[in-house]
Short mmCIF file of C-alpha atoms and ligand atoms in Angstrom, two decimals:
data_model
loop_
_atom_site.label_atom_id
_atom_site.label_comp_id
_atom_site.label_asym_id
_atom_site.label_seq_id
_atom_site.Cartn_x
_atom_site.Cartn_y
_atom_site.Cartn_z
CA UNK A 1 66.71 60.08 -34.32
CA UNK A 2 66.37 62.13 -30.70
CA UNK A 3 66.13 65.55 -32.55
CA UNK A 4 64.08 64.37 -35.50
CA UNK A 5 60.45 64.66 -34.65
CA UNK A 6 61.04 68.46 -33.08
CA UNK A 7 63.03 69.32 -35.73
CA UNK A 8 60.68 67.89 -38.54
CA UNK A 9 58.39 70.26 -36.67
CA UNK A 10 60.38 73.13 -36.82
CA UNK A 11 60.87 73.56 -40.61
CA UNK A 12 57.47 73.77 -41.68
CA UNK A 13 56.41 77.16 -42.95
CA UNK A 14 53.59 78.33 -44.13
CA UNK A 15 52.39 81.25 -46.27
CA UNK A 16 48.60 82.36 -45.60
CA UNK A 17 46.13 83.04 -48.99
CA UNK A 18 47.64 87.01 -47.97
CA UNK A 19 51.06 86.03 -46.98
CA UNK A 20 49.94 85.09 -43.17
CA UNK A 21 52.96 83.52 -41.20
CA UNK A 22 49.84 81.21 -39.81
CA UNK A 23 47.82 79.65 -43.03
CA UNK A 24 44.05 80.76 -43.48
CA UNK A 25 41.82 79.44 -42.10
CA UNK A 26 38.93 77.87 -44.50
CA UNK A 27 35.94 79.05 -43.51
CA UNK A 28 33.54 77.07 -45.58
CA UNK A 29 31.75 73.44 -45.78
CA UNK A 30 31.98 73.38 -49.84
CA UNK A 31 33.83 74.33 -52.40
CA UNK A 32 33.22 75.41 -56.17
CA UNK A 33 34.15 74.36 -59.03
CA UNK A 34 34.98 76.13 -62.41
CA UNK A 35 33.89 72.96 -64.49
CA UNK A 36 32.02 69.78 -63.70
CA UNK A 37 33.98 67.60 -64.95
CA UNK A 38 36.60 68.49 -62.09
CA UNK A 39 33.87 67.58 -59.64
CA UNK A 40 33.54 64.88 -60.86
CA UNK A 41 37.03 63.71 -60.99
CA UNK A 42 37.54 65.29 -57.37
CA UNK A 43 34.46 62.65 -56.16
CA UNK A 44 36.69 59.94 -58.16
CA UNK A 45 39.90 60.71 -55.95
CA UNK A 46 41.82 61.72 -58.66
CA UNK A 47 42.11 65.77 -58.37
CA UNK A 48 45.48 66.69 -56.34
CA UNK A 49 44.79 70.50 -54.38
CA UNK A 50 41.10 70.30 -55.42
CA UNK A 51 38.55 70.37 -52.14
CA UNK A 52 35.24 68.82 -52.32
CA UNK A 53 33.08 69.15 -48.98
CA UNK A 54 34.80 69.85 -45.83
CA UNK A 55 33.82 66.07 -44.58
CA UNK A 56 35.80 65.19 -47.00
CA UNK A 57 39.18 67.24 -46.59
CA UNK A 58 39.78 71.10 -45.95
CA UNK A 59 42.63 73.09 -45.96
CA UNK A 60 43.13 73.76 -42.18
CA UNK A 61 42.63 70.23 -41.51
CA UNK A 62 45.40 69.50 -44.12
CA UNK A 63 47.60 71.76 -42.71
CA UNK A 64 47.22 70.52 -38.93
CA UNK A 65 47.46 66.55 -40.48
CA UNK A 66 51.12 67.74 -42.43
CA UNK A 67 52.38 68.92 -39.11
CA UNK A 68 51.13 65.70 -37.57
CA UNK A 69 52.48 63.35 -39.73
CA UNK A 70 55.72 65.63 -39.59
CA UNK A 71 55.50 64.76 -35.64
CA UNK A 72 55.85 60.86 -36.32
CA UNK A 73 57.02 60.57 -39.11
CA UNK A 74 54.54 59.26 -41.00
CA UNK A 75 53.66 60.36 -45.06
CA UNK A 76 50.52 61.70 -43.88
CA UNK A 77 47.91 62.18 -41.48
CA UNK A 78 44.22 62.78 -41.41
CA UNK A 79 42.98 64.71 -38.26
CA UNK A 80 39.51 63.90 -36.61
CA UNK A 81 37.12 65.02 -34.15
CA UNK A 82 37.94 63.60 -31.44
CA UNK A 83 40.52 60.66 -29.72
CA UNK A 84 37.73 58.57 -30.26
CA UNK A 85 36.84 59.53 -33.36
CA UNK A 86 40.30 57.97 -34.77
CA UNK A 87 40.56 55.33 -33.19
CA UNK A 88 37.45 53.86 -34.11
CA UNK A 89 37.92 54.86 -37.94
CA UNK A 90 40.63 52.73 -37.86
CA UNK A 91 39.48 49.91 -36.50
CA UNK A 92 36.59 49.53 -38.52
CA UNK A 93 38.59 50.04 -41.65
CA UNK A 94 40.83 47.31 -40.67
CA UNK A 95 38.45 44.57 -39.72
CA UNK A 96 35.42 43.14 -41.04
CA UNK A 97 32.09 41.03 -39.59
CA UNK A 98 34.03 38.36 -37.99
CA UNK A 99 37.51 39.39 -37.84
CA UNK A 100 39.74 39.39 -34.63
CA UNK A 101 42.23 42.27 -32.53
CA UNK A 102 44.43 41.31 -30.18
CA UNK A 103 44.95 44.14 -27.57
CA UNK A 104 46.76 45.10 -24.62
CA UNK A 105 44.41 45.06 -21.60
CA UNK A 106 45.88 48.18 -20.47
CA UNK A 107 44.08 50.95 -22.61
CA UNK A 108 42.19 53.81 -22.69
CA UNK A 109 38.35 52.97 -20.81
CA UNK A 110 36.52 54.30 -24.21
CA UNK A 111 38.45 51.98 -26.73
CA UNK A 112 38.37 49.04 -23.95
CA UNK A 113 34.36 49.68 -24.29
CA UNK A 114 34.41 49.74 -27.77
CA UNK A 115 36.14 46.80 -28.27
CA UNK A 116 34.72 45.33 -25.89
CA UNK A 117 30.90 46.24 -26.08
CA UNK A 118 30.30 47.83 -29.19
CA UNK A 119 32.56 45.80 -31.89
CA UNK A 120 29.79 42.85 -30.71
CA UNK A 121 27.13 44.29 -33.11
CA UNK A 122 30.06 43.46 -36.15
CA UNK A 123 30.75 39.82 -34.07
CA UNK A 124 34.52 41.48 -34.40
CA UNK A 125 36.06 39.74 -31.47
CA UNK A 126 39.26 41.19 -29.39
CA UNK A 127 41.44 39.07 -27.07
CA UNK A 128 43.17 41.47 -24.06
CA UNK A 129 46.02 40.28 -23.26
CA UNK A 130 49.06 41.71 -21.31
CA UNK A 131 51.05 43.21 -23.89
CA UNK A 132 54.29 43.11 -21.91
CA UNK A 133 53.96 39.29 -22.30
CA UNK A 134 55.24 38.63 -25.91
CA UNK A 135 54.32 35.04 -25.81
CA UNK A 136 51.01 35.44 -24.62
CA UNK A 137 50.47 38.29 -27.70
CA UNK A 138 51.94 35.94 -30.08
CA UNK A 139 49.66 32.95 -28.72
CA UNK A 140 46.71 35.19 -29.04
CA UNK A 141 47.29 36.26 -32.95
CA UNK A 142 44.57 33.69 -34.95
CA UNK A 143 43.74 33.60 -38.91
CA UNK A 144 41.41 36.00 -38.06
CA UNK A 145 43.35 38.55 -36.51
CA UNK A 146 43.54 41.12 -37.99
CA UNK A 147 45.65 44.40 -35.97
CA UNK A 148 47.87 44.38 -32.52
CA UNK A 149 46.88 47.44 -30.72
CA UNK A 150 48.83 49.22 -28.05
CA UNK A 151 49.34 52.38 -26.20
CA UNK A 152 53.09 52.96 -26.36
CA UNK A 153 52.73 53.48 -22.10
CA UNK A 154 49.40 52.77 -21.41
CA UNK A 155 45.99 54.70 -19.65
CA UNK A 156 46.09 54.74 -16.42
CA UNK A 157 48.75 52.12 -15.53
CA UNK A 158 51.52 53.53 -17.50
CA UNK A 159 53.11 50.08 -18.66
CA UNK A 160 55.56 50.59 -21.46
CA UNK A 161 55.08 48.65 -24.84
CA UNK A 162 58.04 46.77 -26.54
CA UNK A 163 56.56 48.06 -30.28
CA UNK A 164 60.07 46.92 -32.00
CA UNK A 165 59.08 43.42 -30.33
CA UNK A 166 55.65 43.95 -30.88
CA UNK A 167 55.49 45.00 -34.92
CA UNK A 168 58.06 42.03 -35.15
CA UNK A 169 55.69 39.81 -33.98
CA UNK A 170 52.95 41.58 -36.01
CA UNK A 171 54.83 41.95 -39.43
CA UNK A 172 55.55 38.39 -39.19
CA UNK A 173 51.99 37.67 -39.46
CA UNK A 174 51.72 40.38 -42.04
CA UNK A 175 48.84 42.40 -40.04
CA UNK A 176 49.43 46.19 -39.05
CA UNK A 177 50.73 47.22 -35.23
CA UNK A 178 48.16 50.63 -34.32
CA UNK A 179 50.00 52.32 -30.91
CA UNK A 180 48.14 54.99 -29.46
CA UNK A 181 51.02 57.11 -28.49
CA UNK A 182 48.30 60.11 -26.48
CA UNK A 183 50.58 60.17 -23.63
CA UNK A 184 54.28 60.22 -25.01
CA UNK A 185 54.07 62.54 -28.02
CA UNK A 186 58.10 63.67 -29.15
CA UNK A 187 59.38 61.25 -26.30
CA UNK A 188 58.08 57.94 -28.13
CA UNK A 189 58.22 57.89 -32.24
CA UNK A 190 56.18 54.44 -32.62
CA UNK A 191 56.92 54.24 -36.59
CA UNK A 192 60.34 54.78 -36.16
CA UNK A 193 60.23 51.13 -33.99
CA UNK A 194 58.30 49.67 -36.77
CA UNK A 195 54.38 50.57 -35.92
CA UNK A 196 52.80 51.09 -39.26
CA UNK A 197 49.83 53.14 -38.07
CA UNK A 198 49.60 56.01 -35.18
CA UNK A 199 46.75 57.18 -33.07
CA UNK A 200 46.43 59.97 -30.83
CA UNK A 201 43.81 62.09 -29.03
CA UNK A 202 45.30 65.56 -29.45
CA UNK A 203 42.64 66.57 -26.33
CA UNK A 204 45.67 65.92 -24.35
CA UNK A 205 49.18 67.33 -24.94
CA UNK A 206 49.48 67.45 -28.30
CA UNK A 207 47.10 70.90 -27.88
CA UNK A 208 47.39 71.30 -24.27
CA UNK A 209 44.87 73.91 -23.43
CA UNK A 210 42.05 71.95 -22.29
CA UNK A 211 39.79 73.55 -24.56
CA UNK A 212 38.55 71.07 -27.52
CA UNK A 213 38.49 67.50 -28.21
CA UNK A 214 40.25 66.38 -31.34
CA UNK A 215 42.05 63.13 -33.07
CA UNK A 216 44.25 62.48 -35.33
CA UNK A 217 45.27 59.07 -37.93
CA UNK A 218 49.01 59.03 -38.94
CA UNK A 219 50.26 56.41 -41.38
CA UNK A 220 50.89 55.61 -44.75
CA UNK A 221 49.41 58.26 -47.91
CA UNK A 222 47.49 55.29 -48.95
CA UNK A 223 45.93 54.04 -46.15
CA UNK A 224 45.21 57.69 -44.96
CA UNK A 225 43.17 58.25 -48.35
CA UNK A 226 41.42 55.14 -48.10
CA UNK A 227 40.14 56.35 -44.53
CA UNK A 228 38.73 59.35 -46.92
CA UNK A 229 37.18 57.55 -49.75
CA UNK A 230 33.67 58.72 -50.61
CA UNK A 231 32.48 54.87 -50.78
CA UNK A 232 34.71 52.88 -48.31
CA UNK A 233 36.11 55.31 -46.17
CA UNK A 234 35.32 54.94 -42.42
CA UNK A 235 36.95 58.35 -41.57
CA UNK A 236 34.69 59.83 -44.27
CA UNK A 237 31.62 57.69 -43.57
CA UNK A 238 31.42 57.82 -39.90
CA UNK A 239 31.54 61.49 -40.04
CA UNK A 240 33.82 62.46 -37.67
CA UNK A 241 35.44 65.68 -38.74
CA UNK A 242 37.25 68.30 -37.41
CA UNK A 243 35.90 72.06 -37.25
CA UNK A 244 38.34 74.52 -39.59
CA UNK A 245 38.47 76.69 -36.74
CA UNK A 246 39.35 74.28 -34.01
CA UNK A 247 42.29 72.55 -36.35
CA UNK A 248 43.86 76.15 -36.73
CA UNK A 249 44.04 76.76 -32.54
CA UNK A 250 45.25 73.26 -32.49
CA UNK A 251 48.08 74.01 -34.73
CA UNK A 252 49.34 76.52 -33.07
CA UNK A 253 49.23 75.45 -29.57
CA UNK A 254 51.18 72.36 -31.44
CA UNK A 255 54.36 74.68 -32.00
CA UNK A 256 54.69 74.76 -28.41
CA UNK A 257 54.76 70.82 -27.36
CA UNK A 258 58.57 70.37 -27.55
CA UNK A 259 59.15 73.03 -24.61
CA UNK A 260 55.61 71.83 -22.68
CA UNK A 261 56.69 67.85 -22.63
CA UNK A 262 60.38 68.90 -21.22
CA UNK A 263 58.62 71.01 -18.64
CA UNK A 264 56.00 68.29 -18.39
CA UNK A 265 58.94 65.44 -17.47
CA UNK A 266 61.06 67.12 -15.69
CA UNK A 267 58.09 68.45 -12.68
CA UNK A 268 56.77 64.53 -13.29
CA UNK A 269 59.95 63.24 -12.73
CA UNK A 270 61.17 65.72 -9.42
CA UNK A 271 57.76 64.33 -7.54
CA UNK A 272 57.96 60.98 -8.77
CA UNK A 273 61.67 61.08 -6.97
CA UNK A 274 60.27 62.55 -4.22
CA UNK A 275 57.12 60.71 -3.46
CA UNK A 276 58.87 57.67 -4.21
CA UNK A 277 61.81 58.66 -1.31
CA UNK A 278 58.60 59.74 1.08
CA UNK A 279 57.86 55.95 0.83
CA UNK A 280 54.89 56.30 -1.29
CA UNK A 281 53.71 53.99 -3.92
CA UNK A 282 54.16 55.96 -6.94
CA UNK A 283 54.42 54.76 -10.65
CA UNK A 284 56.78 56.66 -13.03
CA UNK A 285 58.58 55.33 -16.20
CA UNK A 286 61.49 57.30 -15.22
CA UNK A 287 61.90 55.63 -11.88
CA UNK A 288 64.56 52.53 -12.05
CA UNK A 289 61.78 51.06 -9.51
CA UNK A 290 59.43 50.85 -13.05
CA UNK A 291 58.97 47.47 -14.63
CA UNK A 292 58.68 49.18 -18.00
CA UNK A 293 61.92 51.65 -17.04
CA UNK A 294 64.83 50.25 -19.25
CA UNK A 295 62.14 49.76 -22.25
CA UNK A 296 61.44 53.12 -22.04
CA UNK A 297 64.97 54.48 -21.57
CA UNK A 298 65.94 51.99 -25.11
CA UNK A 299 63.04 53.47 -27.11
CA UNK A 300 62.58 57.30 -26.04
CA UNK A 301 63.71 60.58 -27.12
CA UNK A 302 65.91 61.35 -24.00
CA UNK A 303 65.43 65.28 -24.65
CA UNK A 304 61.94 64.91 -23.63
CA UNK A 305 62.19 63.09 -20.63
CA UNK A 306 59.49 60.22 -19.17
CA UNK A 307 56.64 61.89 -19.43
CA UNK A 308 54.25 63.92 -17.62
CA UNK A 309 51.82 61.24 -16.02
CA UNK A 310 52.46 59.56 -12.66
CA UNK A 311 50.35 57.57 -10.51
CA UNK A 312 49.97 57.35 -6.69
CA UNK A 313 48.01 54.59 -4.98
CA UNK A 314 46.32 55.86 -1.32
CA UNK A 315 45.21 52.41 -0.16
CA UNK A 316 41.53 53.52 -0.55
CA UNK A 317 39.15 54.79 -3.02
CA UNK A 318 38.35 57.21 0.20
CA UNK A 319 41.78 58.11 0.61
CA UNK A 320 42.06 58.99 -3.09
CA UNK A 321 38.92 61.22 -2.74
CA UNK A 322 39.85 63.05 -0.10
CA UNK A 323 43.55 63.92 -1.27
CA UNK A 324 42.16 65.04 -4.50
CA UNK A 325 39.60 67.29 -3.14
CA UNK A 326 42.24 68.76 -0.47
CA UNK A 327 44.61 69.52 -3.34
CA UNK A 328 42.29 71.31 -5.12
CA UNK A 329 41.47 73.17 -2.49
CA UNK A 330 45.10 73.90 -2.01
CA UNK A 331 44.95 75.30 -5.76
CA UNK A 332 47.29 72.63 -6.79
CA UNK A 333 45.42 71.73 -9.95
CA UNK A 334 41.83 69.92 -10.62
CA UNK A 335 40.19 67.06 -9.59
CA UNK A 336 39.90 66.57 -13.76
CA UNK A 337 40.07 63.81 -15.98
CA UNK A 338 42.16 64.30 -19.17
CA UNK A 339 46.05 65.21 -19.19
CA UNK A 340 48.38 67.51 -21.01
CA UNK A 341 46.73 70.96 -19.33
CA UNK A 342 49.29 73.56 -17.74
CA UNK A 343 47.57 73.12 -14.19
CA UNK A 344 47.68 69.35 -12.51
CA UNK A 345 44.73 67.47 -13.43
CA UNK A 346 43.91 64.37 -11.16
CA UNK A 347 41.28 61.90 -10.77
CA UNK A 348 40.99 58.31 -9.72
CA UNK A 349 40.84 56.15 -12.73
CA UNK A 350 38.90 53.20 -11.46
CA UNK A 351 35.95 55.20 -10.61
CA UNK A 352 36.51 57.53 -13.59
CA UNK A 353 38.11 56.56 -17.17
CA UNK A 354 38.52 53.16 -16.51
CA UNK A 355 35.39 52.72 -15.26
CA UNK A 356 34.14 50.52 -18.22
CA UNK A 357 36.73 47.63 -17.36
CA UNK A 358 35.11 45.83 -14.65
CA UNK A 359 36.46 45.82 -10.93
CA UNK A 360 37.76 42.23 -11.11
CA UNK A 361 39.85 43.21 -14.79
CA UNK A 362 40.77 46.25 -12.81
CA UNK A 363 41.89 44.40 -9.64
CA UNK A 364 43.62 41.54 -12.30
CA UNK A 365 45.80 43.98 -14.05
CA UNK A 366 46.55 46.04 -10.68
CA UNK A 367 44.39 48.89 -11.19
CA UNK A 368 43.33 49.68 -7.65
CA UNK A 369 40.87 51.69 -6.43
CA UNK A 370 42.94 53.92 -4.30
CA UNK A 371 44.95 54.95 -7.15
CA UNK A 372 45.32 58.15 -8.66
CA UNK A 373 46.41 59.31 -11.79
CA UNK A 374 48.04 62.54 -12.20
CA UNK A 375 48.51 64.94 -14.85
CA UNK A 376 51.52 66.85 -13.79
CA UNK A 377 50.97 71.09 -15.02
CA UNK A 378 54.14 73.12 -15.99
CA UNK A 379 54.41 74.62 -12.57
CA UNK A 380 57.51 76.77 -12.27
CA UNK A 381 58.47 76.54 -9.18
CA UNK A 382 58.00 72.38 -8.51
CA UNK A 383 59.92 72.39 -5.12
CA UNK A 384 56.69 74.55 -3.74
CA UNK A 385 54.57 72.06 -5.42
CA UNK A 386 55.74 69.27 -3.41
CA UNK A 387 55.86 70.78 -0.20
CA UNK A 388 52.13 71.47 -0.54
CA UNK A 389 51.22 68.22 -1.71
CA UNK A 390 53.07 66.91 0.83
CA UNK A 391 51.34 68.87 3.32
CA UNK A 392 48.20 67.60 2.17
CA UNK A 393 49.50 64.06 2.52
CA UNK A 394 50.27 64.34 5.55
CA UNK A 395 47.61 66.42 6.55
CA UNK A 396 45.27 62.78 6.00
CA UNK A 397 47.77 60.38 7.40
CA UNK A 398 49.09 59.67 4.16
CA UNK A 399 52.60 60.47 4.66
CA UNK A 400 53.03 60.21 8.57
CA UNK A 401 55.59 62.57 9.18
CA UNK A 402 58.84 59.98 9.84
CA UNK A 403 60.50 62.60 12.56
CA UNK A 404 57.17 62.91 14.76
CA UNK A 405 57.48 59.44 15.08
CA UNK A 406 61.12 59.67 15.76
CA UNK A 407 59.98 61.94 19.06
C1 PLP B 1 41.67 60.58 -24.08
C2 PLP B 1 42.23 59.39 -24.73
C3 PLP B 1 41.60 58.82 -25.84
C4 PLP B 1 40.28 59.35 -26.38
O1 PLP B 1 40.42 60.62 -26.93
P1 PLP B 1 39.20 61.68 -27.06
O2 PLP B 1 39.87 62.84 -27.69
O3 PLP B 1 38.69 61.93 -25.68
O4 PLP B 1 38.18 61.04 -27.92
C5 PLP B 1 42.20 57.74 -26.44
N1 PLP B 1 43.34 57.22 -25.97
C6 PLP B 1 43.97 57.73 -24.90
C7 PLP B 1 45.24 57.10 -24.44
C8 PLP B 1 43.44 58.82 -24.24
O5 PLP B 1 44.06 59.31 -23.16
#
């Protein structure tokens, strides 16, 4: 399977409405139709190639969702607006007034919250629960359960899901396993460990530029065109659709990601080896020092490496602050939130994106609040990168300097 996704990928070709290498782009909200009846068939569901109302479907958002669902291997895909977008369309398709989620506790701050906060007003209850613990998932499933949702290494701590063990436990139950697989596109392929339904915010690497928000659903044909249904479907009731425009630029930033994660891994992996040696506490699935390190190693495409996220921990929320804002300086990427851009993006996530989890969850599941989470660019020369950040370390007391104290 290592070569699959990529390769998938690479043998999609398209011929534009004039013979364009890149397909047209579909510049309009509605579309006609020659007879009436077709419309209303097309309203019914049952018109294959026929477009409706760009809520609906459109042709550059088909285009970006085949190339999506080539990437996990899924039958199809339906792209959104945003990260968020997705994830709550699926959600809300899944469960009802009443119904139950079991979650990891380690997730993205806007999905905690809307778990959390928001699925109140539908009395949809989730349990959090640490997803590493397979008893303690198991012991949380109920009658009313009605999903097991996971990021396949999680926002910001970077804990690596068993999702064989995980859609075991789920199919067993006979309730769907959703990973949100944002941060390891290529090097994680959740289906192909038995997930039935894939999230990801293609904000981050999947587009890599920085430049738009957008989402994306990838599962089964059928439960991708029930997320469309003109009466039922939350992806085409809540609204949240993706621009023509923005799904083209998407797509082909996408043709890039296979050489962007290897450059991604590899920088993430020389500082992670290097911090870690400078006696720092640093958290990176490709260090043996990770709890989640010979999970990874079983279920990722080696090609791609471990990923392009890291984490640090200063000792102080101060400390954090500080660094960041000297690094910047420094021009060695932004004190950002988000991931996947070509420059480092930092930011402390307990102040930041995890901000909605309370400080005592945050403290429980070892998010501290000197910790930073970094974004690691595709800087070519990484060597020079670490000697600067190093410099700033030290220049705060961070790193003290082990042969000045030798003297
Ligand atoms: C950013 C992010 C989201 C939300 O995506 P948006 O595109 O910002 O709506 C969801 N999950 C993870 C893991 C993320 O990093």
């Amino acid at each position: 399977m290592s070569r699959k996704a990529a390769n998938d990928l690479q043998d999609l070709q398209y011929f534009g409405e004039y013979g364009g290498v890149n397909p047209s782009i579909s510049d309009s909200s509605t579309y006609t139709f020659l007879s009436a009846k077709t419309m209303f068939d097309t309203f019914e569901g049952n018109t294959e190639g026929c477009y409706l109302y760009s809520r609906h479907s459109s042709p550059s958002n088909l285009y970006l969702g085949e190339a999506l669902a080539a990437l996990e291997g899924t039958e199809s895909a339906n792209v959104t607006a945003s990260g968020m977008g997705a994830i709550t369309a699926v959600i809300l398709q899944l469960c009802n007034a009443g119904d139950h989620i079991v979650s990891s506790r380690t997730i993205y701050g806007g999905t905690y919250a809307f778990m959390k906060n928001f699925l109140k007003k539908f009395a949809i209850e989730t349990s959090f629960v640490d997803i590493t613990d397979m008893d303690a998932v198991a012991r949380a499933i109920t009658p009313k359960t009605k999903m097991i949702y996971c990021e396949s290494v999680s926002n910001p701590l970077l804990e690596v899901a068993d999702i064989s063990a995980l859609a075991k436990i789920s199919h067993q139950q006979d309730i769907p396993l959703v990973v949100d697989n944002t941060f390891s596109p290529l090097t994680i392929r959740p289906v192909s460990l038995g997930a039935d339904i894939v999230i990801h915010s293609l904000t981050k690497f999947i587009n890599g530029t920085s430049d738009c928000v957008a989402g994306v659903v990838c599962g089964t044909t059928d439960f991708c065109l029930s997320l469309k249904d003109v009466n039922h479907g939350a992806g085409m009731l809540l609204g949240s659709t993706l621009d023509s425009q923005r799904a083209a630029s998407i797509l082909k930033n996408m043709r890039t990601l296979h050489i962007r994660i290897q450059k991604h891994s590899e920088n993430a992996l020389f500082l992670a080896q290097k911090f870690e040696a400078d006696g720092l506490r640093v958290v990176y699935p490709g260090l043996p020092t990770h709890t989640g390190h010979l999970k990874m190693k079983e279920q990722m495409n080696p090609q791609y490496g471990f990923g392009g996220l890291l984490t640090l921990d200063v000792g102080s929320l101060e400390q954090a602050n500080a660094l960041m804002e000297l690094m910047q300086d420094k021009k060695l990427g932004y004190l950002a939130v988000s991931l996947g851009f070509y420059k480092t993006l930092f930011s402390a996530p307990g102040s930041s994106t995890s901000s909605e989890i309370p400080i005592e969850e945050q403290k429980e599941m070892g998010l501290g609040d000197g910790l930073i989470r970094f974004s690691i660019g595709l800087d070519n020369d990484i060597q020079r990168t670490y000697e600067q950040m190093k410099d700033c370390m030290e220049q705060l007391g961070i790193i003290v300097d082990k042969i000045t104290l030798r003297k």
